[in-house]
PDB file of C-alpha atoms in Angstrom:
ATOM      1  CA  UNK A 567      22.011 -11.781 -15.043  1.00 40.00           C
ATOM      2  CA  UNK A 568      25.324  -9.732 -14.578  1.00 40.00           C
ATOM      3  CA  UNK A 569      27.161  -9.470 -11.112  1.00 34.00           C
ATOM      4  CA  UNK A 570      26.105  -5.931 -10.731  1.00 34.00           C
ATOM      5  CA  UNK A 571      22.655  -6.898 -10.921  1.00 35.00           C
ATOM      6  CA  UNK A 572      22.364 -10.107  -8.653  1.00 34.00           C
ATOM      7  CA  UNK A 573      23.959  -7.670  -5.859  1.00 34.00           C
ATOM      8  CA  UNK A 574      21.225  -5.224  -6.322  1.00 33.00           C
ATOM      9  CA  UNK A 575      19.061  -7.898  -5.650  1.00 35.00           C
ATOM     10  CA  UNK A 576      20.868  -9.726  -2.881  1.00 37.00           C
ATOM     11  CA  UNK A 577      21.210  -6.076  -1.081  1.00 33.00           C
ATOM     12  CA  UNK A 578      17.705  -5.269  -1.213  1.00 37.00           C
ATOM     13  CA  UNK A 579      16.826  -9.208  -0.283  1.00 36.00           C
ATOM     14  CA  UNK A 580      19.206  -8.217   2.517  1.00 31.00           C
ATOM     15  CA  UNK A 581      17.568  -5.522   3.939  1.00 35.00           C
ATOM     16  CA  UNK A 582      13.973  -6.651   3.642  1.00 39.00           C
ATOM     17  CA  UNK A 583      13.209  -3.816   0.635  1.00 39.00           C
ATOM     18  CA  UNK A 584      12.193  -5.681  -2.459  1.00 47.00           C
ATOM     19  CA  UNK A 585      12.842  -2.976  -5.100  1.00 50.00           C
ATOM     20  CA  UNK A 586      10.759  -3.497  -8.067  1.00 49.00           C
ATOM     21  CA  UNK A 587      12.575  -5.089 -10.473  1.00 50.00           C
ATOM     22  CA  UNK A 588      12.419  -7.089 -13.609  1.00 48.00           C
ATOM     23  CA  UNK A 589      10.972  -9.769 -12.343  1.00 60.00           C
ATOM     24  CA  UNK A 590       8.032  -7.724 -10.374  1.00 80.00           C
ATOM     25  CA  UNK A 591       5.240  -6.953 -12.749  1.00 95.00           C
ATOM     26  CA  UNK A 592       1.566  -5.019 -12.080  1.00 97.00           C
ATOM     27  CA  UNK A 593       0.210  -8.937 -12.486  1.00 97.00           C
ATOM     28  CA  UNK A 594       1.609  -9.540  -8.950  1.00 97.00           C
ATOM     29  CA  UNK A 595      -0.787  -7.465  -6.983  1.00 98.00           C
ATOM     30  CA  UNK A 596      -3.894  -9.008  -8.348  1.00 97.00           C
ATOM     31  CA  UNK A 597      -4.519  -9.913  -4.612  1.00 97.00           C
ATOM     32  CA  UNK A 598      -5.643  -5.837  -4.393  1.00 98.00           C
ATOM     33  CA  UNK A 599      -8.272  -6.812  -7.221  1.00 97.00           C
ATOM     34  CA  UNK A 600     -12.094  -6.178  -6.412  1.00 97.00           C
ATOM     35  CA  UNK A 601     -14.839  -3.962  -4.772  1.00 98.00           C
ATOM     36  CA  UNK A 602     -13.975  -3.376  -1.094  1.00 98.00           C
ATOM     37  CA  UNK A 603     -15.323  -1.192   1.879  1.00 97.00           C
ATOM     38  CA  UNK A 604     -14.876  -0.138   5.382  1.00 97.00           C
ATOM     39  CA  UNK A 605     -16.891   1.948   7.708  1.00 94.00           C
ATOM     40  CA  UNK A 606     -20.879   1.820   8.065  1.00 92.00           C
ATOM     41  CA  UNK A 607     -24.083   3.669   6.786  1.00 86.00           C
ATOM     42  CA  UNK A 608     -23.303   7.008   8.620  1.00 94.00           C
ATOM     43  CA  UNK A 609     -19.582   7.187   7.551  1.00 96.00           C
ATOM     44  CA  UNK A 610     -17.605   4.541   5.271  1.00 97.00           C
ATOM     45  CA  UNK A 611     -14.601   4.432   2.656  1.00 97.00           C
ATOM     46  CA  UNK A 612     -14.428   2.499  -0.302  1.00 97.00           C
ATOM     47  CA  UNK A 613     -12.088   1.231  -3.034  1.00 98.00           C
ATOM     48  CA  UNK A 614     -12.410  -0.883  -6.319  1.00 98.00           C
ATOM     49  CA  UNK A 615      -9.305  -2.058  -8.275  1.00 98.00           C
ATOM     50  CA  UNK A 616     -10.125  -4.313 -11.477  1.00 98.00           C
ATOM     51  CA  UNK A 617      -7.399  -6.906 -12.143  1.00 98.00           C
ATOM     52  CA  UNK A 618      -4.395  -6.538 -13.860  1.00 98.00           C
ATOM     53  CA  UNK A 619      -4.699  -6.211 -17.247  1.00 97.00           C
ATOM     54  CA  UNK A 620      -2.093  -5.846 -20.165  1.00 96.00           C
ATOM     55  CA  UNK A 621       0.419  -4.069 -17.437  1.00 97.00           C
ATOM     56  CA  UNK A 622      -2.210  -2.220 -15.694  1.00 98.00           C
ATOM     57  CA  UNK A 623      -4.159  -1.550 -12.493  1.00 98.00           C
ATOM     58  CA  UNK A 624      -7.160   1.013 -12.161  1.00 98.00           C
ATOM     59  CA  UNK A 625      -8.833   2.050  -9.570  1.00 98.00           C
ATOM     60  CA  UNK A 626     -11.429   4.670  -7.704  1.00 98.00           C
ATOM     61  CA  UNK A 627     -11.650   5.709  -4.303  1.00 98.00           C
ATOM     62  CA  UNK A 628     -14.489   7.585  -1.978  1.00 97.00           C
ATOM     63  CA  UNK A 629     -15.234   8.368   1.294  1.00 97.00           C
ATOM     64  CA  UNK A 630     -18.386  10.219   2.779  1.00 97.00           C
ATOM     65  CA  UNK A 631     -21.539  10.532   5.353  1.00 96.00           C
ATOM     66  CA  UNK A 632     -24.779   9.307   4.820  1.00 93.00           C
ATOM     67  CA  UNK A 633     -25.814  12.394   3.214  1.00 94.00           C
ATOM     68  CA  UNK A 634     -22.582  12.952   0.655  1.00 96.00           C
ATOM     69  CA  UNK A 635     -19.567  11.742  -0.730  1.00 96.00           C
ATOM     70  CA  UNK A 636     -16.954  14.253   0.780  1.00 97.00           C
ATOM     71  CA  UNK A 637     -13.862  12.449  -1.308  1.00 97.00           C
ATOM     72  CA  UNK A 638     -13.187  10.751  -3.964  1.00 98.00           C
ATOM     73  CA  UNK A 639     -10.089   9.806  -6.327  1.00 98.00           C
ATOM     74  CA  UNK A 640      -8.911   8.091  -9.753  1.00 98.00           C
ATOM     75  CA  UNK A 641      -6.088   5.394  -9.058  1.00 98.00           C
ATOM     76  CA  UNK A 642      -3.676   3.370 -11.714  1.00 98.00           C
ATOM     77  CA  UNK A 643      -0.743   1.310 -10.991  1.00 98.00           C
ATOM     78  CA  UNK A 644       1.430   0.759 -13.671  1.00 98.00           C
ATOM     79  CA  UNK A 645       4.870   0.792 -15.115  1.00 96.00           C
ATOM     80  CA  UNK A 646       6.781   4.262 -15.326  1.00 96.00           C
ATOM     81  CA  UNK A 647       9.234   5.413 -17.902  1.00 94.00           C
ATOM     82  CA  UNK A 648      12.298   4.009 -15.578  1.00 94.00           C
ATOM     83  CA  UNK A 649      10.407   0.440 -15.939  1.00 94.00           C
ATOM     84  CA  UNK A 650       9.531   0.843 -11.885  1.00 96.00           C
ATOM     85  CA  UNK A 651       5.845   0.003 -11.143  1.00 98.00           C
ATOM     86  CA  UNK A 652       4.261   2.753  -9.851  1.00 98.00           C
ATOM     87  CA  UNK A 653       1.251   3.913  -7.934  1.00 98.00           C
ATOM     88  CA  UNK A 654      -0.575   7.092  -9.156  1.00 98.00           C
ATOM     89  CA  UNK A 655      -3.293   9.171  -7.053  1.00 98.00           C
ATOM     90  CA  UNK A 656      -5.369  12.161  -8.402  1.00 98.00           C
ATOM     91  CA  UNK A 657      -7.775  13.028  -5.594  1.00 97.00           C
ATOM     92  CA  UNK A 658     -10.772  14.916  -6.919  1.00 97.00           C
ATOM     93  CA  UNK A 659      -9.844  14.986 -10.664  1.00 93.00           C
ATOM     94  CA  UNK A 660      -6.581  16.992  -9.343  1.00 96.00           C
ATOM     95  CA  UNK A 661      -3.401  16.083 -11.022  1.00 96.00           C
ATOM     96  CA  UNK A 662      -2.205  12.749 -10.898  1.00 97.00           C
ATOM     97  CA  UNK A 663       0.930  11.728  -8.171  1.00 98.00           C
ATOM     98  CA  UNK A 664       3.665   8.498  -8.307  1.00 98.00           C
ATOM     99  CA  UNK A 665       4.454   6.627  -5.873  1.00 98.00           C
ATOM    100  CA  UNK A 666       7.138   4.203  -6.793  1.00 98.00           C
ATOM    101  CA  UNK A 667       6.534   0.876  -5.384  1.00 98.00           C
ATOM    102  CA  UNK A 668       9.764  -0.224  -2.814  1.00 97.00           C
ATOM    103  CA  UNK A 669       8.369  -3.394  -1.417  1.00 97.00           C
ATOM    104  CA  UNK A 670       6.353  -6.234  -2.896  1.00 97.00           C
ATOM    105  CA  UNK A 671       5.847  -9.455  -1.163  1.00 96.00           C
ATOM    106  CA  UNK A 672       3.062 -12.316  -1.551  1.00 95.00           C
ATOM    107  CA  UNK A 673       0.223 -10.058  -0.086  1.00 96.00           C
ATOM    108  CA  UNK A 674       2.144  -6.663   0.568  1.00 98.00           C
ATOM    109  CA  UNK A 675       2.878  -3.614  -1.556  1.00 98.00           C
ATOM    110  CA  UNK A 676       4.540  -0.488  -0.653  1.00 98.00           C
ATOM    111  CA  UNK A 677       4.992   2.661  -2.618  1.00 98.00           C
ATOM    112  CA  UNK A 678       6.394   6.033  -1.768  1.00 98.00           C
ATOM    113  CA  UNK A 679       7.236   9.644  -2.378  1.00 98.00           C
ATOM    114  CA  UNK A 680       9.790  11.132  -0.092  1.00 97.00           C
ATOM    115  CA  UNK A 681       9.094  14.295  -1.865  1.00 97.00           C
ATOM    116  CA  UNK A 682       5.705  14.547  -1.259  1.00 97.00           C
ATOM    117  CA  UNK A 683       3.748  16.774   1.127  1.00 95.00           C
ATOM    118  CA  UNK A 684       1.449  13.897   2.562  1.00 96.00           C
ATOM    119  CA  UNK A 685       0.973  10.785   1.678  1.00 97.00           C
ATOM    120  CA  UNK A 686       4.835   9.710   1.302  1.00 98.00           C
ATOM    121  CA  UNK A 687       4.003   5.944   1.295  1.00 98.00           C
ATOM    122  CA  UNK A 688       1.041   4.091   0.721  1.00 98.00           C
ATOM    123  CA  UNK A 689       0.907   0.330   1.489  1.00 98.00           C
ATOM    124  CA  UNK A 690      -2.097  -2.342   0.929  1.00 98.00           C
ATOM    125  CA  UNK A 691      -1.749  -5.742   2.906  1.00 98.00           C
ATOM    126  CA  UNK A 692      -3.520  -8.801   2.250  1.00 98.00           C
ATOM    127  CA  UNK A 693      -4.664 -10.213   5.329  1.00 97.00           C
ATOM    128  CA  UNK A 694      -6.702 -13.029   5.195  1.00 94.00           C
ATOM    129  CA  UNK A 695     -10.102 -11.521   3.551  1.00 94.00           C
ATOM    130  CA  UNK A 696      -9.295  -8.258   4.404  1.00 97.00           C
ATOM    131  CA  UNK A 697      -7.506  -5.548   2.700  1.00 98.00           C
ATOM    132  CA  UNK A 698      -5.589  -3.323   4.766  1.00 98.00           C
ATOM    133  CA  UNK A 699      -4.238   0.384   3.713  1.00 98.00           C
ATOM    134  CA  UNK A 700      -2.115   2.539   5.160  1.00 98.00           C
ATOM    135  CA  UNK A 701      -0.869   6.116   4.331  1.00 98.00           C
ATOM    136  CA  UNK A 702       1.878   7.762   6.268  1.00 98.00           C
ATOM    137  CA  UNK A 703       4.340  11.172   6.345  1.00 96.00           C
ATOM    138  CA  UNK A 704       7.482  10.394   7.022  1.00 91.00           C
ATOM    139  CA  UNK A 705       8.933   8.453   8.867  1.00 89.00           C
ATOM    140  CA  UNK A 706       4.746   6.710   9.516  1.00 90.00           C
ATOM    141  CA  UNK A 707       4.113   9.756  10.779  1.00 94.00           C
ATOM    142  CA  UNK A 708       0.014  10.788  10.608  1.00 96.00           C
ATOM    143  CA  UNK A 709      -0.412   7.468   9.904  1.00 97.00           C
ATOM    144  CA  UNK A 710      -4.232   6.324   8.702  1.00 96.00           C
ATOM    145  CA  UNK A 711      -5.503   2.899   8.533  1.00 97.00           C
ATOM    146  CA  UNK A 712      -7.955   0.826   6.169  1.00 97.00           C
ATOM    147  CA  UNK A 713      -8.920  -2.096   7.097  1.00 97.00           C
ATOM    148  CA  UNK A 714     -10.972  -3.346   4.287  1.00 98.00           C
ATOM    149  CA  UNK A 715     -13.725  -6.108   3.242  1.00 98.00           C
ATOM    150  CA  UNK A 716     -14.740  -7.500   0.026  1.00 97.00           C
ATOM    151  CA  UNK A 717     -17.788  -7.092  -1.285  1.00 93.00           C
ATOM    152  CA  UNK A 718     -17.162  -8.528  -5.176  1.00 79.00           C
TER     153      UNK A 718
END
């Protein structure tokens, strides 16, 4: 590993932002892996994520009553171009957006898009059995929170 490098990675250590970086691969957020849910019979929110396979995450979302699905959303994590993992959202069959990851611990990930209306970050945290998300604007503004159990 060159100087250069190892101070990249000492900086970031530094500041508590774990870039991606070579040694961060899609395999490390298996812990986001299954069927999970929140919310009850009249209004509830759900996401699946299959394991990481062969540098690859995907995923669906939905949300709705007890009458409908109101949303719902195709998800992949993967590696970009630039060799960054990255998070991409299409809600409704709508064009897909990144969201490169800046933070990946044990049982955190965060991803973001300064230049993005709303979301700008999206972060899943392991906590125990639960999976929690979280979308923010800037700065965690109109922040939302997931809190999330496993059903498979």
């Amino acid at each position: 590993m060159n100087y250069v490098k190892t101070a990249m990675i000492g900086l970031a250590a530094i500041s508590g932002i774990a870039a991606s970086s070579p040694q961060s691969n899609v395999a490390d957020l298996g812990w986001m892996s299954g069927h999970w849910t929140s919310g009850n019979q009249a209004r509830w929110t759900e996401e699946a994520w299959m394991p990481p396979r062969g540098g690859l995450m995907l995923g669906t979302g939905r949300s709705g009553d007890a009458k409908k699905a109101k949303f719902w959303e195709l998800l992949r994590i993967a590696t970009d171009a630039d060799g960054i993992i990255t998070y991409w959202g299409a809600p409704l069959g709508g064009p897909a957006t990144p969201f490169k990851l800046t933070r990946l611990t044990a049982n955190e990930a965060v991803f973001e898009n300064p230049a993005h209306d709303y979301p700008t970050r999206i972060a899943y945290r392991r906590e125990g059995k639960l999976l929690v998300a979280t979308v923010s604007g800037q700065n965690g503004a109109n922040s939302e929170t997931w809190r999330y159990t496993k059903v498979r």
